[in-house]
Tab-separated table of C-alpha atoms in Angstrom:
chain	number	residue	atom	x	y	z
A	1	UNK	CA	160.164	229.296	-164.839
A	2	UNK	CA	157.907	227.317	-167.324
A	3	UNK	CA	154.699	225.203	-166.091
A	4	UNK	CA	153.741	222.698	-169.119
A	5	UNK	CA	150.138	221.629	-168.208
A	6	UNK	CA	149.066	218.318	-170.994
A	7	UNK	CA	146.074	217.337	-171.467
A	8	UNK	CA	144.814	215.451	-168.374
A	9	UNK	CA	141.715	215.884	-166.105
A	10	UNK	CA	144.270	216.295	-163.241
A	11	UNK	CA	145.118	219.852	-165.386
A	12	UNK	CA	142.741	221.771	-162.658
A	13	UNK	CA	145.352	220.780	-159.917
A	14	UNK	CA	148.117	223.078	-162.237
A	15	UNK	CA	146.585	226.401	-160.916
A	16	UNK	CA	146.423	225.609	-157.219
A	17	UNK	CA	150.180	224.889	-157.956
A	18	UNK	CA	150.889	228.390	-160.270
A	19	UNK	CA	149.535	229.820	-157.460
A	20	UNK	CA	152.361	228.707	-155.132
A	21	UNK	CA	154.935	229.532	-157.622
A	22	UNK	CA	153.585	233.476	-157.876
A	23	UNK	CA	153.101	233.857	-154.310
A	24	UNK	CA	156.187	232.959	-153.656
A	25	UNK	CA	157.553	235.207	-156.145
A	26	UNK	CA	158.698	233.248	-159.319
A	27	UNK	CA	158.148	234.237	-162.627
A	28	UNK	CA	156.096	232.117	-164.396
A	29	UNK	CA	155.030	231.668	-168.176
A	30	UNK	CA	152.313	228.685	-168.618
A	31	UNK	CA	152.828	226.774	-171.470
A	32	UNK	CA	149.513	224.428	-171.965
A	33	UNK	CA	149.157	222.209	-174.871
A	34	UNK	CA	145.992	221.855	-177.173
A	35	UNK	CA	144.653	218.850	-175.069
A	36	UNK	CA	145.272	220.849	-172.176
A	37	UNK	CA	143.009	224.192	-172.980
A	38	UNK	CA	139.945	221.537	-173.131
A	39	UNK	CA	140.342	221.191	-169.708
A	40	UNK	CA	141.570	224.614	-168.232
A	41	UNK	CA	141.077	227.771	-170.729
A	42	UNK	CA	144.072	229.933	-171.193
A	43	UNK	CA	142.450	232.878	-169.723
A	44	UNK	CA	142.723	231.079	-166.223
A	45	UNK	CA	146.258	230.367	-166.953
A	46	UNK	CA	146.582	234.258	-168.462
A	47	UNK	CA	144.902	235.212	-165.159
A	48	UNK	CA	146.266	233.353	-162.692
A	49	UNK	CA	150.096	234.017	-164.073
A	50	UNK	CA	149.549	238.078	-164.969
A	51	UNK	CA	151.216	236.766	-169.016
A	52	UNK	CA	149.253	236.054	-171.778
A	53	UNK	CA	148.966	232.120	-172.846
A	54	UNK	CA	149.558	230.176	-176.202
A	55	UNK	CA	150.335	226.676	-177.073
A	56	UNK	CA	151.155	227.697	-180.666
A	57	UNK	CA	154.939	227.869	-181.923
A	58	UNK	CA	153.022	230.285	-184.153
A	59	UNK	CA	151.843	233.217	-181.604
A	60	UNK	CA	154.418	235.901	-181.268
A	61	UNK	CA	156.598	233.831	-184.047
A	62	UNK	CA	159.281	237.490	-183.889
A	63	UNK	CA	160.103	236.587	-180.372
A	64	UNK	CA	161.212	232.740	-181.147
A	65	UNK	CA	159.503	231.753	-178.006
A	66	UNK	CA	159.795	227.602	-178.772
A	67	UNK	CA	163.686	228.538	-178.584
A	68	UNK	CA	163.828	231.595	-175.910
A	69	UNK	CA	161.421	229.977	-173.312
A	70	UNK	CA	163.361	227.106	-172.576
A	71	UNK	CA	166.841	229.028	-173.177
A	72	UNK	CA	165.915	231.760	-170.387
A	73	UNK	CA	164.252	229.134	-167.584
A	74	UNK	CA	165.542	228.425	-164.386
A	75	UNK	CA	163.286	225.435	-164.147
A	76	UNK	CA	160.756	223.681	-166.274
A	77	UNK	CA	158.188	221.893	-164.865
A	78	UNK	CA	154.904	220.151	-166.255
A	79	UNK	CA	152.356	218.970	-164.095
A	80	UNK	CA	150.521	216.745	-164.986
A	81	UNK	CA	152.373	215.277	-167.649
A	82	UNK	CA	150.802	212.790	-169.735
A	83	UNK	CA	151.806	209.136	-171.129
A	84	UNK	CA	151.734	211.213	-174.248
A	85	UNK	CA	153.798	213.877	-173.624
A	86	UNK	CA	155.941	211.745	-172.082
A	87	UNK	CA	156.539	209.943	-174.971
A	88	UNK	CA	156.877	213.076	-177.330
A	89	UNK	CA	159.698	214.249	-174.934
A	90	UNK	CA	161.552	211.126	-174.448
A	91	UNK	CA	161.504	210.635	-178.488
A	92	UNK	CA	162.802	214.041	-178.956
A	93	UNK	CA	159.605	215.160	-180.855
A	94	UNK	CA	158.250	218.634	-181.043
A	95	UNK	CA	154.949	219.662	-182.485
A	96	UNK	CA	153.947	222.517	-179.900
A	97	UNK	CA	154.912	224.695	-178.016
A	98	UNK	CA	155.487	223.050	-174.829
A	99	UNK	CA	157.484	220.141	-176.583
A	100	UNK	CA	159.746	222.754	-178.210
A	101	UNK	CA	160.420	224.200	-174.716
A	102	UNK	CA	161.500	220.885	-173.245
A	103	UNK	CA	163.788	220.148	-176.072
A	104	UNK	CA	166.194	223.712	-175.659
A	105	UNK	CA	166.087	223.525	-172.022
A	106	UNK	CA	169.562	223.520	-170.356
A	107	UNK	CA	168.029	223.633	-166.850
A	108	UNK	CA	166.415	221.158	-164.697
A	109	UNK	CA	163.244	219.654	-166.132
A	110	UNK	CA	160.891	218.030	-163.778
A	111	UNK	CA	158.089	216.075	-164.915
A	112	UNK	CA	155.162	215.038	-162.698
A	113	UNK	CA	153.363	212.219	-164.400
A	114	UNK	CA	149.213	211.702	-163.894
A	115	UNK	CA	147.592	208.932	-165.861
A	116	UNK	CA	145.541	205.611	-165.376
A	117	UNK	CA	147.433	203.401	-163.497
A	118	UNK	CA	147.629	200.851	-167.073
A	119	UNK	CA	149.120	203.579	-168.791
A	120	UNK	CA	151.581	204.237	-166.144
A	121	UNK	CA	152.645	200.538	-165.491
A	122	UNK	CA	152.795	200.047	-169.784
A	123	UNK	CA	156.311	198.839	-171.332
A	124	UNK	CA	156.146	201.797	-173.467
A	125	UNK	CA	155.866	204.174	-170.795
A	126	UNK	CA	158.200	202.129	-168.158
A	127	UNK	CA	161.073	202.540	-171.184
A	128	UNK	CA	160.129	206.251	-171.676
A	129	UNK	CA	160.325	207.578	-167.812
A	130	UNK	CA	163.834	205.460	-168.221
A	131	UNK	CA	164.862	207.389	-170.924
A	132	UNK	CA	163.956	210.408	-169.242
A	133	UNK	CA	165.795	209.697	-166.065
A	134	UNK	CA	168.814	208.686	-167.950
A	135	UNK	CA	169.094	211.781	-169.401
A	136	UNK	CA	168.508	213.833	-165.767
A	137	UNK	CA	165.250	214.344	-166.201
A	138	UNK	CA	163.257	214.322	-162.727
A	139	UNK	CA	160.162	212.490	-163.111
A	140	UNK	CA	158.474	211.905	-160.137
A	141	UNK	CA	156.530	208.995	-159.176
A	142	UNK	CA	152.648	209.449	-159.166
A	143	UNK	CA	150.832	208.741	-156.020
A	144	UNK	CA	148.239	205.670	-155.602
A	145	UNK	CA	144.116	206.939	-154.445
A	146	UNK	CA	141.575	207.737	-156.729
A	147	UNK	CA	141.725	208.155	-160.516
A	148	UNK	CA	139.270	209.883	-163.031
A	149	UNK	CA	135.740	207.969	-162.556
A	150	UNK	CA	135.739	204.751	-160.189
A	151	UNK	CA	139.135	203.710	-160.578
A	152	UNK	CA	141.754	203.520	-157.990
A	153	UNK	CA	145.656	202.766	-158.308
A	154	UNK	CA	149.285	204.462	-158.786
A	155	UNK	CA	149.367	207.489	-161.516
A	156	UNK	CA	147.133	210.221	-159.478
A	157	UNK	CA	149.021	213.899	-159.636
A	158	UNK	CA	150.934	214.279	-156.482
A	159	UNK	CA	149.868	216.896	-154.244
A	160	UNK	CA	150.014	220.503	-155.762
A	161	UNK	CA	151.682	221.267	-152.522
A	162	UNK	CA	154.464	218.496	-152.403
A	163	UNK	CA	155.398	218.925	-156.106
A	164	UNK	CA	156.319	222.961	-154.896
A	165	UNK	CA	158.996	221.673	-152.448
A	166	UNK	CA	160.236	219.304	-154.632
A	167	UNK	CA	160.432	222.179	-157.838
A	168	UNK	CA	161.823	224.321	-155.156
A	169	UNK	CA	164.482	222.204	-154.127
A	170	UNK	CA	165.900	221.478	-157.454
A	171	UNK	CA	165.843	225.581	-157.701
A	172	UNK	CA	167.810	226.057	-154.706
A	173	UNK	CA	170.034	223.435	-155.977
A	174	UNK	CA	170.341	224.342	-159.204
A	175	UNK	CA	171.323	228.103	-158.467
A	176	UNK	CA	174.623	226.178	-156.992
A	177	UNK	CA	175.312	223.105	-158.790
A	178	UNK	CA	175.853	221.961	-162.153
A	179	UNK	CA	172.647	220.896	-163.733
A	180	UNK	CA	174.631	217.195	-163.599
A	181	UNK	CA	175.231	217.703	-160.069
A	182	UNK	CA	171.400	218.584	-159.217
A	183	UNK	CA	170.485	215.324	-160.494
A	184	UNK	CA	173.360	213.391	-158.783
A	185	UNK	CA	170.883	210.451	-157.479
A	186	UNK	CA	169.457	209.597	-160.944
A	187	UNK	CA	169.189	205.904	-161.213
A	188	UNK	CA	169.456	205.166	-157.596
A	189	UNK	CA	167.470	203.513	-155.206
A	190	UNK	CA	167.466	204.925	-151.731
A	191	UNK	CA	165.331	203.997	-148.400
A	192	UNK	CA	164.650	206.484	-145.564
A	193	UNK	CA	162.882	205.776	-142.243
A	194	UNK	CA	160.915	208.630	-140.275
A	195	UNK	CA	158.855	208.882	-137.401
A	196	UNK	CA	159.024	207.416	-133.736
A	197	UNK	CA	157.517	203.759	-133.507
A	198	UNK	CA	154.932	202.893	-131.001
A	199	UNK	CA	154.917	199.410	-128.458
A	200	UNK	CA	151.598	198.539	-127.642
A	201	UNK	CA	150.601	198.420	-123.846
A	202	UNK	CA	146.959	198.030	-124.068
A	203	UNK	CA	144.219	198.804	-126.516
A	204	UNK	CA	144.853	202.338	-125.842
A	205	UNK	CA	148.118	203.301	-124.906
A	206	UNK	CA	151.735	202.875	-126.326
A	207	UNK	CA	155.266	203.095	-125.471
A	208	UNK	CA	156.344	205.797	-127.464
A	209	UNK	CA	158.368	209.105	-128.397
A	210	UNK	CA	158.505	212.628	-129.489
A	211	UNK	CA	160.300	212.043	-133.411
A	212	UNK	CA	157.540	214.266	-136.003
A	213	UNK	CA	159.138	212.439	-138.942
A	214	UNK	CA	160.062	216.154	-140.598
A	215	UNK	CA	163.412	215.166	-141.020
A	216	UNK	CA	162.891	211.765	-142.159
A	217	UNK	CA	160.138	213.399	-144.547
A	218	UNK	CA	162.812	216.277	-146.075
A	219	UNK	CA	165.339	213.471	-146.309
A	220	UNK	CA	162.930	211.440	-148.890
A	221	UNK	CA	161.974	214.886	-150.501
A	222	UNK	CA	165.635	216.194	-150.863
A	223	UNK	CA	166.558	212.506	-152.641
A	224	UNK	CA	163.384	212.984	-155.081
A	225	UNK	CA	164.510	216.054	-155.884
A	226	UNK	CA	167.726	214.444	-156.914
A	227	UNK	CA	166.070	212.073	-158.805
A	228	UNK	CA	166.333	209.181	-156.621
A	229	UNK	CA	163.788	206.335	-155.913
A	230	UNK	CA	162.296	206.568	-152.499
A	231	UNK	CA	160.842	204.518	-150.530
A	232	UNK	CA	159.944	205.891	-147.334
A	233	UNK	CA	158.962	204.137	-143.965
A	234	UNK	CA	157.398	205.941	-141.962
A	235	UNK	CA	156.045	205.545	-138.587
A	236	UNK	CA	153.042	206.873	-136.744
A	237	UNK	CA	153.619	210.420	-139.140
A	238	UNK	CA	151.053	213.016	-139.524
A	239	UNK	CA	152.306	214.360	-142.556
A	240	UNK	CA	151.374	214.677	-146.420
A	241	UNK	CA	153.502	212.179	-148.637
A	242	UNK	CA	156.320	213.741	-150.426
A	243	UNK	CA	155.474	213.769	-153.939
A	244	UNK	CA	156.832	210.866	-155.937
A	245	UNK	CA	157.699	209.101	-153.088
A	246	UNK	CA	156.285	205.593	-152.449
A	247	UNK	CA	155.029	205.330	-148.650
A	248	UNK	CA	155.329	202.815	-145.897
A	249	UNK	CA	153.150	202.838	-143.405
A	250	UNK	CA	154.153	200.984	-140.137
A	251	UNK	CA	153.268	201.169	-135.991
A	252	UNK	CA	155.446	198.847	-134.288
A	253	UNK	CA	159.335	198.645	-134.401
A	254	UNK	CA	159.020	194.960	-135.273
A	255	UNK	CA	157.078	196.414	-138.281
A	256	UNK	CA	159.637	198.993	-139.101
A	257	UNK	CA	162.607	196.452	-139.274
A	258	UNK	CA	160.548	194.347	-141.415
A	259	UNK	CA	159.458	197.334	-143.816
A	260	UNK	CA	163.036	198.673	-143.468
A	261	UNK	CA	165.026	194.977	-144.418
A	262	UNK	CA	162.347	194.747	-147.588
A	263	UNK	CA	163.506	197.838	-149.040
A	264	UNK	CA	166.733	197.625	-148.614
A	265	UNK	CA	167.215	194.462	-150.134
A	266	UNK	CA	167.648	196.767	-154.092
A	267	UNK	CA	168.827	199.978	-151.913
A	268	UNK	CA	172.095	202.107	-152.513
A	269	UNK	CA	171.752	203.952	-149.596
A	270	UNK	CA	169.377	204.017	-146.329
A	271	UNK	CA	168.752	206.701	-144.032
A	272	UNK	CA	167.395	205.953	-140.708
A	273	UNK	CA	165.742	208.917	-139.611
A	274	UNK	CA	163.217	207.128	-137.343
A	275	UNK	CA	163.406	207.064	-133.817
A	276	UNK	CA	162.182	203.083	-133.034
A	277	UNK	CA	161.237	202.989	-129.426
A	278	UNK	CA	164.131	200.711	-127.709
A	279	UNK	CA	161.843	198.618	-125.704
A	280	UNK	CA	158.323	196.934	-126.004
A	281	UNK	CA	156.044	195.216	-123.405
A	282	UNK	CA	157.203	191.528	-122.396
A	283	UNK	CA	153.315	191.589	-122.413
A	284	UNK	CA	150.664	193.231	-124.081
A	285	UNK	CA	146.916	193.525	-121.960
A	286	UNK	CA	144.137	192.760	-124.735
A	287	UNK	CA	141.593	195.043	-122.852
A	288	UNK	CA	142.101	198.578	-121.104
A	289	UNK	CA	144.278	198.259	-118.038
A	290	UNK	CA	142.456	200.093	-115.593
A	291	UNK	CA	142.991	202.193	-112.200
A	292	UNK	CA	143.768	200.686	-108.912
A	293	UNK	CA	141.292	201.746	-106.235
A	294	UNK	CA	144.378	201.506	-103.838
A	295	UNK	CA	146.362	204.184	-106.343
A	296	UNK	CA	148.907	201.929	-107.239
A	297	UNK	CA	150.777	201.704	-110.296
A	298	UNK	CA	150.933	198.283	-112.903
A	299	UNK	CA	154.780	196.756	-113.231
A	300	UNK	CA	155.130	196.631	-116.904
A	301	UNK	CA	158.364	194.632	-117.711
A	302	UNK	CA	160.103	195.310	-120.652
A	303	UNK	CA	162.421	193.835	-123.255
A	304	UNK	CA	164.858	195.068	-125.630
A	305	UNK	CA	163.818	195.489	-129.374
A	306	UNK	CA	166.443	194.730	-132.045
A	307	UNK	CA	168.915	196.949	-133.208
A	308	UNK	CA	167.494	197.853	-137.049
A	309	UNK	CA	170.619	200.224	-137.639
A	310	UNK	CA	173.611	197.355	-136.074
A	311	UNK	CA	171.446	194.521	-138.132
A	312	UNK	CA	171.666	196.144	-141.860
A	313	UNK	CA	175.095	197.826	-141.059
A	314	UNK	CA	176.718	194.491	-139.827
A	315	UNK	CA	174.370	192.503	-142.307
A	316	UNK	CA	174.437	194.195	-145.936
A	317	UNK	CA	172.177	192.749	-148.742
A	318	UNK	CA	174.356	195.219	-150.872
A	319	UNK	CA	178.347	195.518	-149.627
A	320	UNK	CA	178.264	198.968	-151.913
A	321	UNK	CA	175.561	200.366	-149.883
A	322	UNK	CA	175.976	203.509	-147.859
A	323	UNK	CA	173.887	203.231	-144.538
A	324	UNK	CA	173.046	206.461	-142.267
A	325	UNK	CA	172.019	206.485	-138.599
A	326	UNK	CA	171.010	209.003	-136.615
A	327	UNK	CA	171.695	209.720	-132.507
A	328	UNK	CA	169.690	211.940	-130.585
A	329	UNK	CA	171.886	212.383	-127.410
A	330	UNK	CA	171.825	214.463	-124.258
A	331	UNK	CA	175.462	213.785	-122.639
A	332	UNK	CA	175.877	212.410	-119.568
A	333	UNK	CA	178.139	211.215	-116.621
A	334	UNK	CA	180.046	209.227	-118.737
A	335	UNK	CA	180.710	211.425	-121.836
A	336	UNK	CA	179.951	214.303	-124.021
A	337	UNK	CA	177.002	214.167	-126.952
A	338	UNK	CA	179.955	213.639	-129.398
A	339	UNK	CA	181.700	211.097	-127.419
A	340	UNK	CA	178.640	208.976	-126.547
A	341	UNK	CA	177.725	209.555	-130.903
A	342	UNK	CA	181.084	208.569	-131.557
A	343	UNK	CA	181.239	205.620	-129.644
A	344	UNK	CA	177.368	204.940	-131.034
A	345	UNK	CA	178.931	204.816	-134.603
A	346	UNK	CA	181.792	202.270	-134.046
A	347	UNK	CA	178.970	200.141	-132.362
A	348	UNK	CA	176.190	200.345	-134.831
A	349	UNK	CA	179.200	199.936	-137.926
A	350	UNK	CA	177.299	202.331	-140.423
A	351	UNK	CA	178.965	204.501	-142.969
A	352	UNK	CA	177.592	208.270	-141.534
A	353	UNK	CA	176.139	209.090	-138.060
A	354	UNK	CA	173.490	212.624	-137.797
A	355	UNK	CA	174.301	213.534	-134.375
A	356	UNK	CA	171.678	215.893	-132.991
A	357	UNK	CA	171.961	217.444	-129.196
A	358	UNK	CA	168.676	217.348	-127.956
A	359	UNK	CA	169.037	218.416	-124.448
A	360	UNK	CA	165.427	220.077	-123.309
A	361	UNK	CA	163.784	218.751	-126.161
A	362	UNK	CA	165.201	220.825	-129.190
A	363	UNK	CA	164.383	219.327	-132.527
A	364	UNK	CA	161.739	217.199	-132.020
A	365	UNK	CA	158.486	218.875	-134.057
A	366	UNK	CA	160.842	221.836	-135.022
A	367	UNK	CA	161.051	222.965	-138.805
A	368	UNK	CA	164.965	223.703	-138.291
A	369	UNK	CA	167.835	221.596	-137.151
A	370	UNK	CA	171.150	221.536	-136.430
A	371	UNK	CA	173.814	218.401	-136.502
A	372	UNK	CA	177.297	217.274	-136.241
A	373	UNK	CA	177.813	214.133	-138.927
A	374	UNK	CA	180.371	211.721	-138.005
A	375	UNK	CA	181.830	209.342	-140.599
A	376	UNK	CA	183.074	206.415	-140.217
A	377	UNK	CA	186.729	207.886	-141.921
A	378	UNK	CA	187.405	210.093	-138.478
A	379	UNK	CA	185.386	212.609	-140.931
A	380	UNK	CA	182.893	215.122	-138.878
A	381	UNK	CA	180.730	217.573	-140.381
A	382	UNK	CA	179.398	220.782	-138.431
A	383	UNK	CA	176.029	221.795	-139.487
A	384	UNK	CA	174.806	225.397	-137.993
A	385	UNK	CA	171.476	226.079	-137.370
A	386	UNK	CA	168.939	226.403	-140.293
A	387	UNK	CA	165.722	224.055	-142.518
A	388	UNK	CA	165.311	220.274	-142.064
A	389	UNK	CA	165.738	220.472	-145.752
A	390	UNK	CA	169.203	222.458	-145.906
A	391	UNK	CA	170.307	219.678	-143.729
A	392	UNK	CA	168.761	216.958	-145.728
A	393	UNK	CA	170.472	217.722	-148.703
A	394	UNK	CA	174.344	217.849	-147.034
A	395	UNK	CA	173.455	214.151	-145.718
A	396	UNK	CA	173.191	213.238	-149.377
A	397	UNK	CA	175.738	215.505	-150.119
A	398	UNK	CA	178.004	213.067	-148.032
A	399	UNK	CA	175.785	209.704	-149.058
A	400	UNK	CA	177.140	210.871	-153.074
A	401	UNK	CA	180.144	211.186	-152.179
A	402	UNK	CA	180.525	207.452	-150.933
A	403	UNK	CA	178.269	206.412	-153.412
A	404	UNK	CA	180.931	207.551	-156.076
């Protein structure tokens, strides 16, 4: 692969991720421009990557390398990239090395953008991230927190680590798809809930459950990958954000339906990977509720909370849209995990149904899954065992298919 590193002070973040991309066994030639050796010398790049470094189309001019590097990549990647190289790329210009390389790639490019948050949010570079995307170029969005100096906003470099999932899953896409395939959710705008909401009993304790958010989390990272914009509401999650995905953060599940009905007001699709708790407190106890000296227990009454999943399935801002639930069921007297999911998906009226089997507990906090996925056709899929992520990526797999 090829890592372009421009000239921003967010360059130092590059080799924490070259060093994910060599450990893990990739080959990788660094391609820095000008701007960028004033802020990381090539022999850190020539170091860190075991090749030597140039951002001249003039060094090793026999070998053609502004034509051969991005003829022989798998994947080319440039983190950060600038509003200037940005620019330079979307206008088809080459005047180094690096833009050279991006203009004879015929693999996936992905671009992870790192700038003031004025430059970001400028016409010019709203039109030239367009551009890019039209032409299936992954840009990812930048994450908000602190920027060079005092300034705080949107256009800080993802996470090193979070941009290496999402450059890995448009590799393991891209060994088995079409390059126009890998970027099949270009120019769509998806939601996706994760986490398990929490009902408030007392200052100190909750109503809650078990859901991590990990699928919810690989379900926003698989549609980045794609090139999809994410938004993704997540409840009560101890996880890093997905790079260039923008973050919701809510508690309650009165705070999830209204985070959830916001976004997917301009969605194509939503995935509702959260688990919202199905009741709440009639009441909630403003100070600790303490210990009875008699050892008796409090009656806490409960009501129902509303159904998120039956409300935007019965209630579409967009008729086009593609809605996904998912059902976490045990079986029981009355029917089997599939016939209770089955029934569950006529009643909620969504497009898709993940129906996991979580009898003793399996899934919750695991790194694998497995799933059956009902449509709403008579359609079922069988998922075997394996990654959150593997499984993320077939639910969009099915999502594109009703999409199209």
């Amino acid at each position: 692969m090829v890592l372009g590193v421009s000239g921003g002070i967010a360059a130092y973040k590059a080799c924490e991720l070259l060093r994910h991309f060599t450990e893990s066994g990739h080959d990788v030639t660094v391609v820095p421009t000008a701007a960028a050796l004033e802020f990381v010398g090539a022999p850190t790049w020539a170091a860190l990557s075991g090749k030597p470094v140039s951002a001249e189309v003039w060094t090793g001019v026999h070998e053609v390398p502004h034509v051969r590097l991005g003829q022989s990549a798998d994947l080319v990647i440039v983190a950060p990239a600038t509003a200037d190289l940005m620019a330079k790329a979307a206008h088809g210009l080459a005047d180094d090395l690096l833009t050279n390389t991006l203009l004879t790639a015929r693999c996936p490019v992905v671009l992870a953008p790192a700038m003031h948050t004025e430059m970001w949010e400028h016409p010019a570079t709203t039109a030239n991230v367009a551009t890019l995307r039209s032409r299936g170029v992954i840009v990812i969005e930048p994450a908000e927190g602190r920027l060079t100096g005092a300034d705080t906003g949107k256009g800080r470099l993802p996470d090193p680590d979070e941009i290496f999932e999402v450059a890995r899953d448009v590799l393991a896409r891209s060994q088995s798809a079409t390059v126009t395939a890998v970027h099949d959710l270009a120019g769509r705008q998806v939601v996706v809930s994760a986490g398990g909401t929490r009902e408030r009993l007392d200052p100190v304790r909750f109503l809650g459950n078990r859901s991590s958010g990990r699928q919810g989390y690989a379900l926003a990272r698989a549609a980045a990958a794609r090139g999809a914009e994410v938004t993704l509401v997540a409840a009560n999650v101890a996880l890093p954000d997905p790079a260039g995905v923008k973050v919701v953060r809510v508690e309650s599940t009165a705070e999830l339906r209204d985070a959830v009905l916001s976004a997917a007001a301009s969605a194509d699709a939503v995935v509702m990977a959260a688990a919202p708790a199905d009741f709440r407190p009639v009441t909630t106890s403003e100070v600790k509720i303490k210990k009875a000296d008699d050892g008796s227990a409090p009656a806490i009454t409960l009501q129902q909370n509303p159904d998120i999943l039956k409300e935007i399935s019965t209630h579409r801002a967009r008729p086009e849209s593609v809605i996904v639930g998912f059902a976490a069921e045990t079986g029981d007297a009355t029917g089997s995990v599939l016939d209770l999911a089955r029934a569950k998906l006529a009643r909620k009226g969504c497009d898709l149904l993940v129906v996991n089997d979580v009898s003793g507990g399996a899934v919750f906090g695991s790194t694998d899954n497995e799933a059956v996925i009902l449509g709403a056709d008579g359609s079922a899929v069988d998922v075997p065992h394996g990654s959150k992520s593997a499984l993320a990526h077939l639910i969009w797999d099915q999502v594109v298919t009703r999409l199209s």
